[in-house]
Amino acid sequence: MPEATDKIYRSWPHGPPTYSQANPSHSRDITQNPDWNYSLFDCCDPGSLCLMSWCLPCLTFGKTQARNHDATLNGFSYCNADCTIFTGLALIYSHWIIQTIRRGEMRERYGIKGSCCGDCCATFFCSCCALVQEEKEAELRTRAELGYQMTPGMEYK
């Protein structure tokens, strides 16, 4: 059975959260990692996510944004506002603008190092790879089994 800290993409949350957390320091290494846990060019694994991001990128974008709002994906629908905005902008090849904004918000939320310029380049030149990276990152960092991890400034010693 896969561990909560295994970097295996799960397209949907599985069942209720388990409270037998893995090694807390390993969980903290994942949830408080200042770098992306997945490479930008690790976009072919899993193939189903890669294919969906290539053929229907609005669906991956919408799912990632929904996951950032509610990690359980309760009430999730592929026809959502983020998907519609992405599709509308994609018609005039401007989808990278909203993707850059959301990628920056995601970096801020999870404390990932980077810059607006780097986000812009990733989403403009390699949009599909960036979508896969963002979805896998959001899924990994919002796993219920990892639980809430205090940031280093909040720890009691």
PDB file of C-alpha atoms in Angstrom:
ATOM      1  CA  MET A   1       0.000   0.000   0.000  1.00  0.00           C
ATOM      2  CA  PRO A   2       1.453   3.403  -0.931  1.00  0.00           C
ATOM      3  CA  GLU A   3       2.535   5.703   1.864  1.00  0.00           C
ATOM      4  CA  ALA A   4       1.116   9.217   2.278  1.00  0.00           C
ATOM      5  CA  THR A   5       4.551  10.622   1.527  1.00  0.00           C
ATOM      6  CA  ASP A   6       5.090   8.651  -1.693  1.00  0.00           C
ATOM      7  CA  LYS A   7       5.284  10.939  -4.682  1.00  0.00           C
ATOM      8  CA  ILE A   8       2.674   9.012  -6.650  1.00  0.00           C
ATOM      9  CA  TYR A   9      -0.024  11.138  -8.268  1.00  0.00           C
ATOM     10  CA  ARG A  10      -3.578  10.358  -7.151  1.00  0.00           C
ATOM     11  CA  SER A  11      -6.136  11.916  -9.456  1.00  0.00           C
ATOM     12  CA  TRP A  12      -8.848  11.731  -6.771  1.00  0.00           C
ATOM     13  CA  PRO A  13      -8.619  11.642  -2.974  1.00  0.00           C
ATOM     14  CA  HIS A  14      -9.097   8.112  -1.657  1.00  0.00           C
ATOM     15  CA  GLY A  15     -11.591   7.741   1.165  1.00  0.00           C
ATOM     16  CA  PRO A  16     -11.558   9.551   4.479  1.00  0.00           C
ATOM     17  CA  PRO A  17      -8.257  10.820   5.829  1.00  0.00           C
ATOM     18  CA  THR A  18      -6.188   8.429   7.856  1.00  0.00           C
ATOM     19  CA  TYR A  19      -4.661   9.780  11.003  1.00  0.00           C
ATOM     20  CA  SER A  20      -1.762   7.401  11.197  1.00  0.00           C
ATOM     21  CA  GLN A  21       0.626   9.863   9.705  1.00  0.00           C
ATOM     22  CA  ALA A  22       3.903   8.846   8.223  1.00  0.00           C
ATOM     23  CA  ASN A  23       7.180  10.108   9.612  1.00  0.00           C
ATOM     24  CA  PRO A  24       6.378  13.751  10.575  1.00  0.00           C
ATOM     25  CA  SER A  25       9.776  15.002   9.446  1.00  0.00           C
ATOM     26  CA  HIS A  26       9.321  13.354   6.028  1.00  0.00           C
ATOM     27  CA  SER A  27       5.831  14.896   5.764  1.00  0.00           C
ATOM     28  CA  ARG A  28       7.281  18.270   6.687  1.00  0.00           C
ATOM     29  CA  ASP A  29       9.961  17.847   4.011  1.00  0.00           C
ATOM     30  CA  ILE A  30       7.181  17.535   1.434  1.00  0.00           C
ATOM     31  CA  THR A  31       4.748  20.168   2.656  1.00  0.00           C
ATOM     32  CA  GLN A  32       7.379  22.779   3.521  1.00  0.00           C
ATOM     33  CA  ASN A  33       9.756  22.119   0.632  1.00  0.00           C
ATOM     34  CA  PRO A  34      10.809  25.512  -0.793  1.00  0.00           C
ATOM     35  CA  ASP A  35      11.232  23.891  -4.226  1.00  0.00           C
ATOM     36  CA  TRP A  36       8.766  22.130  -6.487  1.00  0.00           C
ATOM     37  CA  ASN A  37       8.476  18.453  -5.512  1.00  0.00           C
ATOM     38  CA  TYR A  38       8.124  17.585  -9.203  1.00  0.00           C
ATOM     39  CA  SER A  39      10.275  18.777 -12.073  1.00  0.00           C
ATOM     40  CA  LEU A  40       8.736  20.855 -14.856  1.00  0.00           C
ATOM     41  CA  PHE A  41       9.865  18.168 -17.286  1.00  0.00           C
ATOM     42  CA  ASP A  42       8.379  15.284 -15.310  1.00  0.00           C
ATOM     43  CA  CYS A  43       5.188  15.838 -17.278  1.00  0.00           C
ATOM     44  CA  CYS A  44       4.766  12.434 -18.960  1.00  0.00           C
ATOM     45  CA  ASP A  45       4.043  10.566 -15.734  1.00  0.00           C
ATOM     46  CA  PRO A  46       1.248   9.650 -15.310  1.00  0.00           C
ATOM     47  CA  GLY A  47       0.273   9.352 -18.939  1.00  0.00           C
ATOM     48  CA  SER A  48      -3.426  10.001 -18.295  1.00  0.00           C
ATOM     49  CA  LEU A  49      -2.714  13.405 -16.727  1.00  0.00           C
ATOM     50  CA  CYS A  50      -0.266  14.246 -19.511  1.00  0.00           C
ATOM     51  CA  LEU A  51      -2.803  13.333 -22.192  1.00  0.00           C
ATOM     52  CA  MET A  52      -5.614  15.273 -20.529  1.00  0.00           C
ATOM     53  CA  SER A  53      -3.353  18.321 -20.088  1.00  0.00           C
ATOM     54  CA  TRP A  54      -2.279  18.152 -23.717  1.00  0.00           C
ATOM     55  CA  CYS A  55      -5.736  17.631 -25.256  1.00  0.00           C
ATOM     56  CA  LEU A  56      -7.970  19.490 -22.787  1.00  0.00           C
ATOM     57  CA  PRO A  57      -5.737  21.762 -20.697  1.00  0.00           C
ATOM     58  CA  CYS A  58      -8.708  23.696 -19.331  1.00  0.00           C
ATOM     59  CA  LEU A  59      -9.842  20.589 -17.430  1.00  0.00           C
ATOM     60  CA  THR A  60      -6.497  20.147 -15.697  1.00  0.00           C
ATOM     61  CA  PHE A  61      -6.343  23.862 -14.887  1.00  0.00           C
ATOM     62  CA  GLY A  62      -9.881  23.847 -13.464  1.00  0.00           C
ATOM     63  CA  LYS A  63      -9.211  20.734 -11.379  1.00  0.00           C
ATOM     64  CA  THR A  64      -6.002  22.176  -9.932  1.00  0.00           C
ATOM     65  CA  GLN A  65      -7.743  25.400  -8.949  1.00  0.00           C
ATOM     66  CA  ALA A  66     -10.639  23.449  -7.409  1.00  0.00           C
ATOM     67  CA  ARG A  67      -8.129  21.308  -5.489  1.00  0.00           C
ATOM     68  CA  ASN A  68      -6.470  24.466  -4.137  1.00  0.00           C
ATOM     69  CA  HIS A  69      -9.846  25.618  -2.773  1.00  0.00           C
ATOM     70  CA  ASP A  70     -11.040  22.214  -1.503  1.00  0.00           C
ATOM     71  CA  ALA A  71      -8.557  19.345  -1.381  1.00  0.00           C
ATOM     72  CA  THR A  72     -11.340  16.761  -1.066  1.00  0.00           C
ATOM     73  CA  LEU A  73     -12.815  17.870  -4.423  1.00  0.00           C
ATOM     74  CA  ASN A  74     -16.321  17.642  -2.925  1.00  0.00           C
ATOM     75  CA  GLY A  75     -18.778  19.195  -5.343  1.00  0.00           C
ATOM     76  CA  PHE A  76     -16.129  19.395  -8.060  1.00  0.00           C
ATOM     77  CA  SER A  77     -17.288  19.724 -11.641  1.00  0.00           C
ATOM     78  CA  TYR A  78     -15.139  20.007 -14.735  1.00  0.00           C
ATOM     79  CA  CYS A  79     -17.425  22.838 -15.875  1.00  0.00           C
ATOM     80  CA  ASN A  80     -16.254  25.505 -13.463  1.00  0.00           C
ATOM     81  CA  ALA A  81     -15.332  29.192 -13.647  1.00  0.00           C
ATOM     82  CA  ASP A  82     -11.571  28.615 -13.839  1.00  0.00           C
ATOM     83  CA  CYS A  83     -11.974  26.162 -16.716  1.00  0.00           C
ATOM     84  CA  THR A  84     -14.230  28.614 -18.568  1.00  0.00           C
ATOM     85  CA  ILE A  85     -11.826  31.536 -18.105  1.00  0.00           C
ATOM     86  CA  PHE A  86      -8.894  29.415 -19.241  1.00  0.00           C
ATOM     87  CA  THR A  87     -10.795  28.256 -22.339  1.00  0.00           C
ATOM     88  CA  GLY A  88     -11.869  31.790 -23.237  1.00  0.00           C
ATOM     89  CA  LEU A  89      -8.320  33.074 -22.974  1.00  0.00           C
ATOM     90  CA  ALA A  90      -6.956  30.054 -24.867  1.00  0.00           C
ATOM     91  CA  LEU A  91      -9.055  31.038 -27.879  1.00  0.00           C
ATOM     92  CA  ILE A  92      -6.793  34.091 -28.288  1.00  0.00           C
ATOM     93  CA  TYR A  93      -3.647  32.323 -26.960  1.00  0.00           C
ATOM     94  CA  SER A  94      -3.668  34.314 -23.744  1.00  0.00           C
ATOM     95  CA  HIS A  95      -4.329  31.462 -21.318  1.00  0.00           C
ATOM     96  CA  TRP A  96      -0.761  31.762 -20.080  1.00  0.00           C
ATOM     97  CA  ILE A  97      -1.719  35.047 -18.379  1.00  0.00           C
ATOM     98  CA  ILE A  98      -4.217  33.477 -15.953  1.00  0.00           C
ATOM     99  CA  GLN A  99      -1.972  30.455 -15.567  1.00  0.00           C
ATOM    100  CA  THR A 100       0.964  32.715 -14.610  1.00  0.00           C
ATOM    101  CA  ILE A 101      -1.172  34.488 -12.012  1.00  0.00           C
ATOM    102  CA  ARG A 102      -2.469  31.244 -10.491  1.00  0.00           C
ATOM    103  CA  ARG A 103       1.001  29.663 -10.546  1.00  0.00           C
ATOM    104  CA  GLY A 104       2.350  32.637  -8.581  1.00  0.00           C
ATOM    105  CA  GLU A 105      -0.492  32.326  -6.081  1.00  0.00           C
ATOM    106  CA  MET A 106       0.287  28.637  -5.704  1.00  0.00           C
ATOM    107  CA  ARG A 107       3.978  29.350  -5.095  1.00  0.00           C
ATOM    108  CA  GLU A 108       3.049  31.894  -2.418  1.00  0.00           C
ATOM    109  CA  ARG A 109       0.581  29.521  -0.735  1.00  0.00           C
ATOM    110  CA  TYR A 110       3.084  26.676  -0.507  1.00  0.00           C
ATOM    111  CA  GLY A 111       6.223  28.785  -0.004  1.00  0.00           C
ATOM    112  CA  ILE A 112       7.886  27.655  -3.226  1.00  0.00           C
ATOM    113  CA  LYS A 113      10.816  29.716  -4.469  1.00  0.00           C
ATOM    114  CA  GLY A 114      10.531  31.357  -7.869  1.00  0.00           C
ATOM    115  CA  SER A 115       9.628  34.556  -9.649  1.00  0.00           C
ATOM    116  CA  CYS A 116       6.870  36.014 -11.776  1.00  0.00           C
ATOM    117  CA  CYS A 117       9.255  36.024 -14.733  1.00  0.00           C
ATOM    118  CA  GLY A 118       9.984  32.311 -14.277  1.00  0.00           C
ATOM    119  CA  ASP A 119       6.258  31.565 -13.971  1.00  0.00           C
ATOM    120  CA  CYS A 120       5.564  33.552 -17.123  1.00  0.00           C
ATOM    121  CA  CYS A 121       8.249  31.727 -19.111  1.00  0.00           C
ATOM    122  CA  ALA A 122       7.081  28.312 -17.887  1.00  0.00           C
ATOM    123  CA  THR A 123       3.437  28.956 -18.741  1.00  0.00           C
ATOM    124  CA  PHE A 124       4.112  30.669 -22.066  1.00  0.00           C
ATOM    125  CA  PHE A 125       6.682  28.263 -23.507  1.00  0.00           C
ATOM    126  CA  CYS A 126       5.754  25.030 -21.736  1.00  0.00           C
ATOM    127  CA  SER A 127       2.126  25.416 -20.672  1.00  0.00           C
ATOM    128  CA  CYS A 128       1.269  21.706 -20.702  1.00  0.00           C
ATOM    129  CA  CYS A 129       4.291  20.780 -18.574  1.00  0.00           C
ATOM    130  CA  ALA A 130       3.470  23.595 -16.136  1.00  0.00           C
ATOM    131  CA  LEU A 131      -0.141  22.387 -15.842  1.00  0.00           C
ATOM    132  CA  VAL A 132       0.982  18.856 -15.005  1.00  0.00           C
ATOM    133  CA  GLN A 133       3.538  20.136 -12.498  1.00  0.00           C
ATOM    134  CA  GLU A 134       0.981  22.369 -10.786  1.00  0.00           C
ATOM    135  CA  GLU A 135      -1.666  19.618 -10.555  1.00  0.00           C
ATOM    136  CA  LYS A 136       0.773  17.060  -9.164  1.00  0.00           C
ATOM    137  CA  GLU A 137       2.159  19.589  -6.687  1.00  0.00           C
ATOM    138  CA  ALA A 138      -1.297  20.646  -5.485  1.00  0.00           C
ATOM    139  CA  GLU A 139      -2.355  17.014  -5.092  1.00  0.00           C
ATOM    140  CA  LEU A 140       0.750  16.090  -3.109  1.00  0.00           C
ATOM    141  CA  ARG A 141       0.724  19.098  -0.801  1.00  0.00           C
ATOM    142  CA  THR A 142      -3.001  18.874  -0.015  1.00  0.00           C
ATOM    143  CA  ARG A 143      -3.117  15.194   0.935  1.00  0.00           C
ATOM    144  CA  ALA A 144      -5.164  14.782   4.081  1.00  0.00           C
ATOM    145  CA  GLU A 145      -2.771  12.135   5.408  1.00  0.00           C
ATOM    146  CA  LEU A 146       0.067  14.646   5.563  1.00  0.00           C
ATOM    147  CA  GLY A 147      -2.020  16.858   7.812  1.00  0.00           C
ATOM    148  CA  TYR A 148      -1.288  20.418   8.775  1.00  0.00           C
ATOM    149  CA  GLN A 149       2.393  21.092   9.188  1.00  0.00           C
ATOM    150  CA  MET A 150       3.425  24.166  11.129  1.00  0.00           C
ATOM    151  CA  THR A 151       5.752  26.519   9.369  1.00  0.00           C
ATOM    152  CA  PRO A 152       9.199  26.879  10.955  1.00  0.00           C
ATOM    153  CA  GLY A 153       8.279  30.264  12.467  1.00  0.00           C
ATOM    154  CA  MET A 154       5.351  28.733  14.352  1.00  0.00           C
ATOM    155  CA  GLU A 155       7.175  25.860  16.039  1.00  0.00           C
ATOM    156  CA  TYR A 156       7.490  25.737  19.815  1.00  0.00           C
ATOM    157  CA  LYS A 157      10.829  24.619  21.162  1.00  0.00           C
TER     158      LYS A 157
END
